[in-house]
Coordinates of C-alpha atoms and ligand atoms in Angstrom, one line a residue:
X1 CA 150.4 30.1 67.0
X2 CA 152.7 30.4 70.1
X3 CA 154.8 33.1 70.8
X4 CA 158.9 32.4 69.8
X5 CA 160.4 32.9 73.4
X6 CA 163.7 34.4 74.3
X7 CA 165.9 34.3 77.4
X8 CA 167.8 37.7 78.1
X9 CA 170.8 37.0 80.8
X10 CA 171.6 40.8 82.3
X11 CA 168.1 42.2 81.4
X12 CA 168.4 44.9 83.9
X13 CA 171.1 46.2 82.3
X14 CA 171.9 48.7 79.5
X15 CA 171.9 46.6 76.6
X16 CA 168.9 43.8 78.5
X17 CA 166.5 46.7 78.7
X18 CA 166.7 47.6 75.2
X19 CA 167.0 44.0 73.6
X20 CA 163.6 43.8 75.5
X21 CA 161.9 46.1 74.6
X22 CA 162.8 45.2 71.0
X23 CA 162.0 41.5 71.4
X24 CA 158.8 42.3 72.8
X25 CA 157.7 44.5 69.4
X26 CA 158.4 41.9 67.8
X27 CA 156.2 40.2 69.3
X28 CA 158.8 37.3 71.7
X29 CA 157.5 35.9 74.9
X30 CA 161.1 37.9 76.8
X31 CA 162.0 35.5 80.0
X32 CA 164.4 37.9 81.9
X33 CA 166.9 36.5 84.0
X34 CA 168.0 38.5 87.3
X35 CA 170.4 36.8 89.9
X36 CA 168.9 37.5 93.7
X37 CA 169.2 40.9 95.2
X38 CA 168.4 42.4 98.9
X39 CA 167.0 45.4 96.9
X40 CA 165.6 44.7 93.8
X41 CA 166.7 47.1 90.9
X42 CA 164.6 47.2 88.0
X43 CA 164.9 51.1 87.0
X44 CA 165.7 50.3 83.4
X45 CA 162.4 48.0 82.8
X46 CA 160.3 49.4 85.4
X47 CA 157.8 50.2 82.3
X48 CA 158.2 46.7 80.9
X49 CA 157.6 45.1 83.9
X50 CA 153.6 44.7 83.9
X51 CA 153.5 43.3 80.4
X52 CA 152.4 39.3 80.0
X53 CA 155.1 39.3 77.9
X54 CA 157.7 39.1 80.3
X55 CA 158.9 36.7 82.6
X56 CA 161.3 37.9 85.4
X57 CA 163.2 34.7 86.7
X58 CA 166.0 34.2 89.1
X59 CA 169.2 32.9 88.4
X60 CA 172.6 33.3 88.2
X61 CA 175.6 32.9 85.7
X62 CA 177.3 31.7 88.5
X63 CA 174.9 28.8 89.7
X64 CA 174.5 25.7 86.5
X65 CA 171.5 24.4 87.8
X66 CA 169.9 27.9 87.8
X67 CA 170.5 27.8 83.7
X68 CA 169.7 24.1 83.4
X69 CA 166.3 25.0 85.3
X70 CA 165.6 27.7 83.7
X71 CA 166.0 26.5 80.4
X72 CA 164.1 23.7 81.4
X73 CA 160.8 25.7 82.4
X74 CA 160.4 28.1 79.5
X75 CA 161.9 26.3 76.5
X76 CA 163.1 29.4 74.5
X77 CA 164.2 29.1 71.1
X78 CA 166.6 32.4 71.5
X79 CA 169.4 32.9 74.5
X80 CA 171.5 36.2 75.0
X81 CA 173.9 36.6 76.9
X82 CA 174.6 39.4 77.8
X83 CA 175.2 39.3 82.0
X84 CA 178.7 40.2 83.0
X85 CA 180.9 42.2 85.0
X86 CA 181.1 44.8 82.4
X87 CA 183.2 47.7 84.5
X88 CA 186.5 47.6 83.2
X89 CA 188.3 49.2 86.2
X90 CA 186.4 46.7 88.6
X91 CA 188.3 44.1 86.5
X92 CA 191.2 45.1 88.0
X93 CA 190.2 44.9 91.4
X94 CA 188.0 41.6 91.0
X95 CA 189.8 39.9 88.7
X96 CA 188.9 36.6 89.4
X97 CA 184.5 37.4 89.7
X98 CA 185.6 39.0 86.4
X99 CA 186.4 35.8 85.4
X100 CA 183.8 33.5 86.8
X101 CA 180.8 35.6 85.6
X102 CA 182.4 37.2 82.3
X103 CA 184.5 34.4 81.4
X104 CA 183.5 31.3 82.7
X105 CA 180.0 32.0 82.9
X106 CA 179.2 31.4 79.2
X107 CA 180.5 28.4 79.5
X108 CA 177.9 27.8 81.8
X109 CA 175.1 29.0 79.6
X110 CA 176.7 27.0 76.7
X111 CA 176.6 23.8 78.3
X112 CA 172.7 24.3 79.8
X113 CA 172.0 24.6 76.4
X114 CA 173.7 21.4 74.8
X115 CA 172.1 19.8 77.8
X116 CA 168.4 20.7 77.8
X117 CA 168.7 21.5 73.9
X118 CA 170.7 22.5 71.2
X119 CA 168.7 23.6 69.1
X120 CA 168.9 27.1 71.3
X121 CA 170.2 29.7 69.1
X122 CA 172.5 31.3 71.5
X123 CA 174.4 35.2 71.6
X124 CA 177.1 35.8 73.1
X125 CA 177.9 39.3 74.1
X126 CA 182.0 39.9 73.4
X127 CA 183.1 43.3 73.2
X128 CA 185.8 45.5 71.0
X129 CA 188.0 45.8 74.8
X130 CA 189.3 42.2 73.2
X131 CA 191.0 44.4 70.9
X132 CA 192.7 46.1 73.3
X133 CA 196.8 47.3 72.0
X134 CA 195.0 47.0 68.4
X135 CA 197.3 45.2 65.8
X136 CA 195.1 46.5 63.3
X137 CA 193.3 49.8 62.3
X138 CA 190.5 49.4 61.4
X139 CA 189.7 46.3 63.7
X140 CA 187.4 43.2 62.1
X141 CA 186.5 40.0 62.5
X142 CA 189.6 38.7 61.7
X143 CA 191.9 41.1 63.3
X144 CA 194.4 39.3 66.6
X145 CA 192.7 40.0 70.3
X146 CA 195.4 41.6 72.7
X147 CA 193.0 42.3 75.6
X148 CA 194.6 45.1 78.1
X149 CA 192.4 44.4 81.2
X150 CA 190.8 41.3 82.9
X151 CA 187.1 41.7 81.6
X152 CA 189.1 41.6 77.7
X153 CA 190.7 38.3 78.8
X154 CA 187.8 37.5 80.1
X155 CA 186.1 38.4 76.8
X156 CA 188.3 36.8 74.9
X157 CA 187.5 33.4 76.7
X158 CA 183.9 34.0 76.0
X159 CA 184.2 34.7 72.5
X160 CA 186.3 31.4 72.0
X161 CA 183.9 29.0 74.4
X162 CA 181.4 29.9 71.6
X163 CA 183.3 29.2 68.7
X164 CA 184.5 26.0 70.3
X165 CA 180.8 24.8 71.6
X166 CA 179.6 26.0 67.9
X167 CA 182.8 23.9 66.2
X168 CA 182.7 21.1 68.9
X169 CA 178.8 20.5 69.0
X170 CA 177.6 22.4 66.1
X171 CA 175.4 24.9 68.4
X172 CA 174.2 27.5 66.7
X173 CA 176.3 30.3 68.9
X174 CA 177.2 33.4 67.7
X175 CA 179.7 36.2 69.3
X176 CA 178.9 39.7 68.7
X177 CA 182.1 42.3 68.9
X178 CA 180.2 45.0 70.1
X179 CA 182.5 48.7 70.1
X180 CA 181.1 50.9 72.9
X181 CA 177.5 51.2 72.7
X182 CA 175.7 54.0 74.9
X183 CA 172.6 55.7 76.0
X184 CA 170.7 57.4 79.1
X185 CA 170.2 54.3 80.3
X186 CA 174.2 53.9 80.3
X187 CA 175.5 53.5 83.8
X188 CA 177.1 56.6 85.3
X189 CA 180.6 55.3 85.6
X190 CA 181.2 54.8 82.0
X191 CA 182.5 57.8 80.6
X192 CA 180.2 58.8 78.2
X193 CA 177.1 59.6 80.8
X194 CA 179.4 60.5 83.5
X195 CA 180.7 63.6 80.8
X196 CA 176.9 64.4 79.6
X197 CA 175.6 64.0 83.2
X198 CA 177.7 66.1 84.8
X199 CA 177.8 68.8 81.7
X200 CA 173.6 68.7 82.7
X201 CA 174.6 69.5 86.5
X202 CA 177.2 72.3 85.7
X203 CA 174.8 73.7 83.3
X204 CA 172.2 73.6 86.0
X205 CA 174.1 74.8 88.5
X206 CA 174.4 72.1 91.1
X207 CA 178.1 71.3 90.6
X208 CA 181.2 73.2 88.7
X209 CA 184.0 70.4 88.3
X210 CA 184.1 67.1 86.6
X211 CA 187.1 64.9 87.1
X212 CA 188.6 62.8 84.6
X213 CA 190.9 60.4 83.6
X214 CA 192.8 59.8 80.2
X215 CA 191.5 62.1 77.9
X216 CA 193.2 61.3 74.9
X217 CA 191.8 57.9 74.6
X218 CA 189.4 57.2 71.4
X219 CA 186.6 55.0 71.0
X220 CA 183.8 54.2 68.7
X221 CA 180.8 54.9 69.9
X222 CA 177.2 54.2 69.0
X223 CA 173.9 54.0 70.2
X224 CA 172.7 50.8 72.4
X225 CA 169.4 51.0 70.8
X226 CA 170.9 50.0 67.2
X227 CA 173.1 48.0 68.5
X228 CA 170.9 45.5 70.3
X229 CA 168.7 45.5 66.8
X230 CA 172.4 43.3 65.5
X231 CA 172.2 40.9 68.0
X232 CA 168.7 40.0 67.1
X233 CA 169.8 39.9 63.7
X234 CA 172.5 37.5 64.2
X235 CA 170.1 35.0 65.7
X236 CA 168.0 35.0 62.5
X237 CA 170.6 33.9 59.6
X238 CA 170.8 30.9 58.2
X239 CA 174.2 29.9 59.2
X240 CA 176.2 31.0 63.1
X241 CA 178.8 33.7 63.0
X242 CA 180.5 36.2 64.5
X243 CA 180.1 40.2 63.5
X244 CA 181.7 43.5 64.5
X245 CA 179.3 45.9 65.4
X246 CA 180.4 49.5 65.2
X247 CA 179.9 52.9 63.7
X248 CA 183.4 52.8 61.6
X249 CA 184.4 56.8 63.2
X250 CA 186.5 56.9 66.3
X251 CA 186.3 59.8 69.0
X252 CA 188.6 61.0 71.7
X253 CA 187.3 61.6 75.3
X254 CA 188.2 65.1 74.8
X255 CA 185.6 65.5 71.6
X256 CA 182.8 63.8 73.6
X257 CA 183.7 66.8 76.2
X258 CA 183.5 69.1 73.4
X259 CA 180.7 68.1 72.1
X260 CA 178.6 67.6 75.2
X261 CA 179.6 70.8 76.7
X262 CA 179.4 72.9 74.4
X263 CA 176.0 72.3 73.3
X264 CA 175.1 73.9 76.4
X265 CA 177.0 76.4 75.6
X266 CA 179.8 75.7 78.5
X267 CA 183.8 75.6 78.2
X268 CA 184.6 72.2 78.8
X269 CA 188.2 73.2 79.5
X270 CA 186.7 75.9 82.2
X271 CA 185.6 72.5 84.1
X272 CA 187.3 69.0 83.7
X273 CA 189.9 68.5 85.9
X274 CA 192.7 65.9 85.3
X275 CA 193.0 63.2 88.3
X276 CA 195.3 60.2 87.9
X277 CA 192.8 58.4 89.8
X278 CA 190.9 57.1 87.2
X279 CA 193.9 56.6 85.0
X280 CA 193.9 51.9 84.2
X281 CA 196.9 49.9 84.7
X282 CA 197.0 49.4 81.2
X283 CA 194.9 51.5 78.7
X284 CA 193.2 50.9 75.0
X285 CA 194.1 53.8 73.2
X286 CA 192.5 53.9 69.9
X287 CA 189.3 51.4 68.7
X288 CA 187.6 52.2 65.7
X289 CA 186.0 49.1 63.8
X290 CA 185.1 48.0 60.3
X291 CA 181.3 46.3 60.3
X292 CA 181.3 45.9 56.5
X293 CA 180.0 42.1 57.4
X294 CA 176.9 43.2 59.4
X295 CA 176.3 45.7 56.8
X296 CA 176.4 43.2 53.7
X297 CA 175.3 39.6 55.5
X298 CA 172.8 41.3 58.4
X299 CA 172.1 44.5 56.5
X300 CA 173.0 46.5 59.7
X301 CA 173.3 49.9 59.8
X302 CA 173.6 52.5 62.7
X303 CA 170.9 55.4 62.8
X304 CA 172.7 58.0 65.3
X305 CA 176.1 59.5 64.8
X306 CA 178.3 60.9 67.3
X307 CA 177.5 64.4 68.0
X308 CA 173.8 62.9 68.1
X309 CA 174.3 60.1 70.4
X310 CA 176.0 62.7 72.7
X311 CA 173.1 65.3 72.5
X312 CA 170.7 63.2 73.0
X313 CA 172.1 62.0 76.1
X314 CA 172.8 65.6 77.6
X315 CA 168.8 66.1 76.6
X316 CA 167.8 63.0 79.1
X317 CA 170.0 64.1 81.7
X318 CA 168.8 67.9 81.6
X319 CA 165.3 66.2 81.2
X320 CA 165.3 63.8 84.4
X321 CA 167.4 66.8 86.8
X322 CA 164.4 68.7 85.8
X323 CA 162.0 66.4 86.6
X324 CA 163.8 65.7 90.0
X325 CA 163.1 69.5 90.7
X326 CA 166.6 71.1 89.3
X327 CA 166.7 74.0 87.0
Ligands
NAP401 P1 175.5 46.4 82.2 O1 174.6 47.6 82.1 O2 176.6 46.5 83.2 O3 174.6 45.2 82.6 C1 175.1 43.9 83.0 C2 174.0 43.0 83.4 O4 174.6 41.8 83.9 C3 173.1 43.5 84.6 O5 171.8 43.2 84.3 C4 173.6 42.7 85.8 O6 172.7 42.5 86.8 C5 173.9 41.4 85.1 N1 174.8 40.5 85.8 C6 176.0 40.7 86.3 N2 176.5 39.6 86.9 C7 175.5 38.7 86.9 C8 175.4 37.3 87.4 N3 176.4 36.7 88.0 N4 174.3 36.6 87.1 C9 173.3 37.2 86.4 N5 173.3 38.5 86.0 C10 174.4 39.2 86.2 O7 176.1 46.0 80.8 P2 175.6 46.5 79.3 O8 176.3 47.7 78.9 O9 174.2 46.3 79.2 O10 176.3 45.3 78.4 C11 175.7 44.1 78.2 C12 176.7 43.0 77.8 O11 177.4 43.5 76.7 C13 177.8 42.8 78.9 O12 178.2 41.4 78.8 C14 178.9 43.6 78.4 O13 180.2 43.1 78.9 C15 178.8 43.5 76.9 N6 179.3 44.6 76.1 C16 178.9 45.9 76.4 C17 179.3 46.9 75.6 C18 178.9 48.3 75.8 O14 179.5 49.3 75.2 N7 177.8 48.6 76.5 C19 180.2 46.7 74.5 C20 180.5 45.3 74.2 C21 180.1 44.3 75.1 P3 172.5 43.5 88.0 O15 171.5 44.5 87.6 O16 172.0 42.6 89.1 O17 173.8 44.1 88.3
F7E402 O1 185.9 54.2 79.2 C1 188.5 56.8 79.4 C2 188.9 55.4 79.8 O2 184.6 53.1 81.0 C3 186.2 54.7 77.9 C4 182.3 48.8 78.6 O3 180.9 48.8 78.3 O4 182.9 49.5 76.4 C5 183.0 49.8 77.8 O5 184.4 49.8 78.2 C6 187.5 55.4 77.9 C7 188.7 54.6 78.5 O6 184.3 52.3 78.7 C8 187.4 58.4 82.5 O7 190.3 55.3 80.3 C9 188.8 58.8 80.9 O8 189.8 54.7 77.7 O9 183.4 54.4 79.3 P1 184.5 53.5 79.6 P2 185.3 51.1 78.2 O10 186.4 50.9 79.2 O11 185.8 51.4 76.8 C10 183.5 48.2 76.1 C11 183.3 48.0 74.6 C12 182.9 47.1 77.0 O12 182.8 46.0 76.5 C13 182.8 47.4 78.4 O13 181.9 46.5 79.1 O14 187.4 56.6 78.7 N1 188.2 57.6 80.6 N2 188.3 59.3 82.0 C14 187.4 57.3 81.6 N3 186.5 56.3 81.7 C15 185.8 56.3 82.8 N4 184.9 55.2 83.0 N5 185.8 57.3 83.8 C16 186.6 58.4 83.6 O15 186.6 59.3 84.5

């Protein structure tokens, strides 16, 4: 019997590497989609990449007959989505790339698919920013978007292309509200790594002050290797719909400084410095979201909590300084 095959737009990022690596133990033929680089960048499936499994092809959400072709040569059953500009302060100052890779370009992969063939199960990756000035605590599915940035708006037009292409062609397209989702393979700039990483190099020695912006902002956090676990589920009901996808506990910016400081026994207040720098135009305040539907239709649950997810991340980044000769 032929391997099921799965495309994975974004695979070198975050969330692509892990969705990999779970496809692939589960035994999927993974075609992995990169757009064209001068310097290619593979660091996060650097250990996947000699596997027959996987396919590396180049295309781009910003090119259709990339997608057309692509869908055309390898014929998989399964497409995520999950390439975008996913940087919220970058939104700001590229609003409109924002828009054609985050927004427009699922429309893009939508319509490769009712071309070549809609039979494609299709993700989409939206995000919790859609929530943005919440007008509901907890948030669920059915909880008003009031995005705060461009990549929400942008979200938001993703997350309504694939209702629409599901209403208006009867794709089976589901969009995943995915809270803030995190690991050592999380880039630096998001908060979370930038806290644990520099905690590592304070603890080490090699630097003494980490500047920050809003600390009171909360967030639901969880790990990206659950989370990527719900997308696969979502592919595999027997009807399309959307799911939140969250822990259900909410955390300030100032805990996860806590938390990853003082488990190396530092004073986190002895350190972070406050610099408007990195302060956003317009902020999200509090997320915290209710994922009773991926618990009872997907059976979803998270396996790492917060002061976990946090640890474990300090752990890598002691772990790789090490390796790199600190400490
Ligand atoms: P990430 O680490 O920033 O990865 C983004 C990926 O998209 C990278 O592989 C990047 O490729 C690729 N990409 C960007 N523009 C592209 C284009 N024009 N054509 C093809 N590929 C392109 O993001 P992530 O954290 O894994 O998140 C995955 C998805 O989930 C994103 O859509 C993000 O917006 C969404 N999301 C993330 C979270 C979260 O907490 N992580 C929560 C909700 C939703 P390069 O390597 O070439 O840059
Ligand atoms: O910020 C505050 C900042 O950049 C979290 C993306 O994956 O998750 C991510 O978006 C909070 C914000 O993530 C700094 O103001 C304070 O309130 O880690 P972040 P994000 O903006 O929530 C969602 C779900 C996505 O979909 C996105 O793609 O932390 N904060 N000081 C800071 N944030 C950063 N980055 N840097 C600081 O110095």
């Amino acid at each position: 019997m032929s391997r099921k095959r799965a495309l994975v737009t974004g695979i070198t990022g975050q969330d692509g590497s892990y969705l990999a690596e779970f496809l692939l133990e589960q035994g999927y033929q993974v075609i992995g989609m990169v757009r064209r680089s001068s310097t290619v960048n593979f660091d996060r499936i650097a250990h996947l990449q000699e596997l027959e499994a996987l396919d590396i092809v180049q295309g781009d959400l910003l090119d259709q007959m990339s997608l057309i072709d692509i869908l055309r040569e390898y014929d998989p059953q399964e497409v995520y989505n999950l390439a975008a500009q996913s940087f919220v302060p970058t939104s700001w100052r590229q609003p409109v790339l924002t828009g054609e890779f985050t927004a427009l370009g699922v429309t893009r992969v939508l319509d490769a698919i009712r071309i070549v063939n809609p039979d494609i199960r299709f993700y989409q990756a939206s995000s919790s920013e859609m929530f943005g000035k919440v007008m509901e605590v907890p948030q669920t599915e059915s909880t008003p978007f009031y995005p705060r940035s461009p990549y929400g708006v942008a979200k938001v037009y993703g997350h309504w292309i694939t209702v629409n292409y599901r209403e208006s062609y009867n794709l089976y397209a589901c969009s995943g509200i995915l809270f803030n989702h995190e690991s050592p393979r999380r880039g630096l700039e998001f908060v979370t790594h930038k806290v644990t990483h520099a905690a590592a190099r304070i603890k080490l020695g090699l630097q003494n002050e980490l500047r920050l912006g809003n600390l009171e902002a909360q967030r639901d956090w969880g790990y990206a290797g659950d989370y990527v676990q719900a997308m696969w589920l979502m592919l595999q009901q027997d009807e399309p719909d959307d799911y939140v996808v969250s822990t259900g506990e909410t955390h300030s910016v100032r805990e996860l400084c806590e938390v990853a400081f003082s488990y190396l026994g530092l004073n986190y207040e002895e350190h972070v410095v406050i610099d408007e720098k990195f302060y956003r135009p317009a902020e999200v305040d509090l997320l915290i979201g209710d994922a009773t539907k991926a618990h009872t239709q997907l059976g979803w649950k998270p396996s790492v909590d917060f002061p976990g997810l946090i640890r474990l991340m300090v752990d890598a980044d002691l772990e790789a300084l090490r390796t790199e000769g600190y400490g």
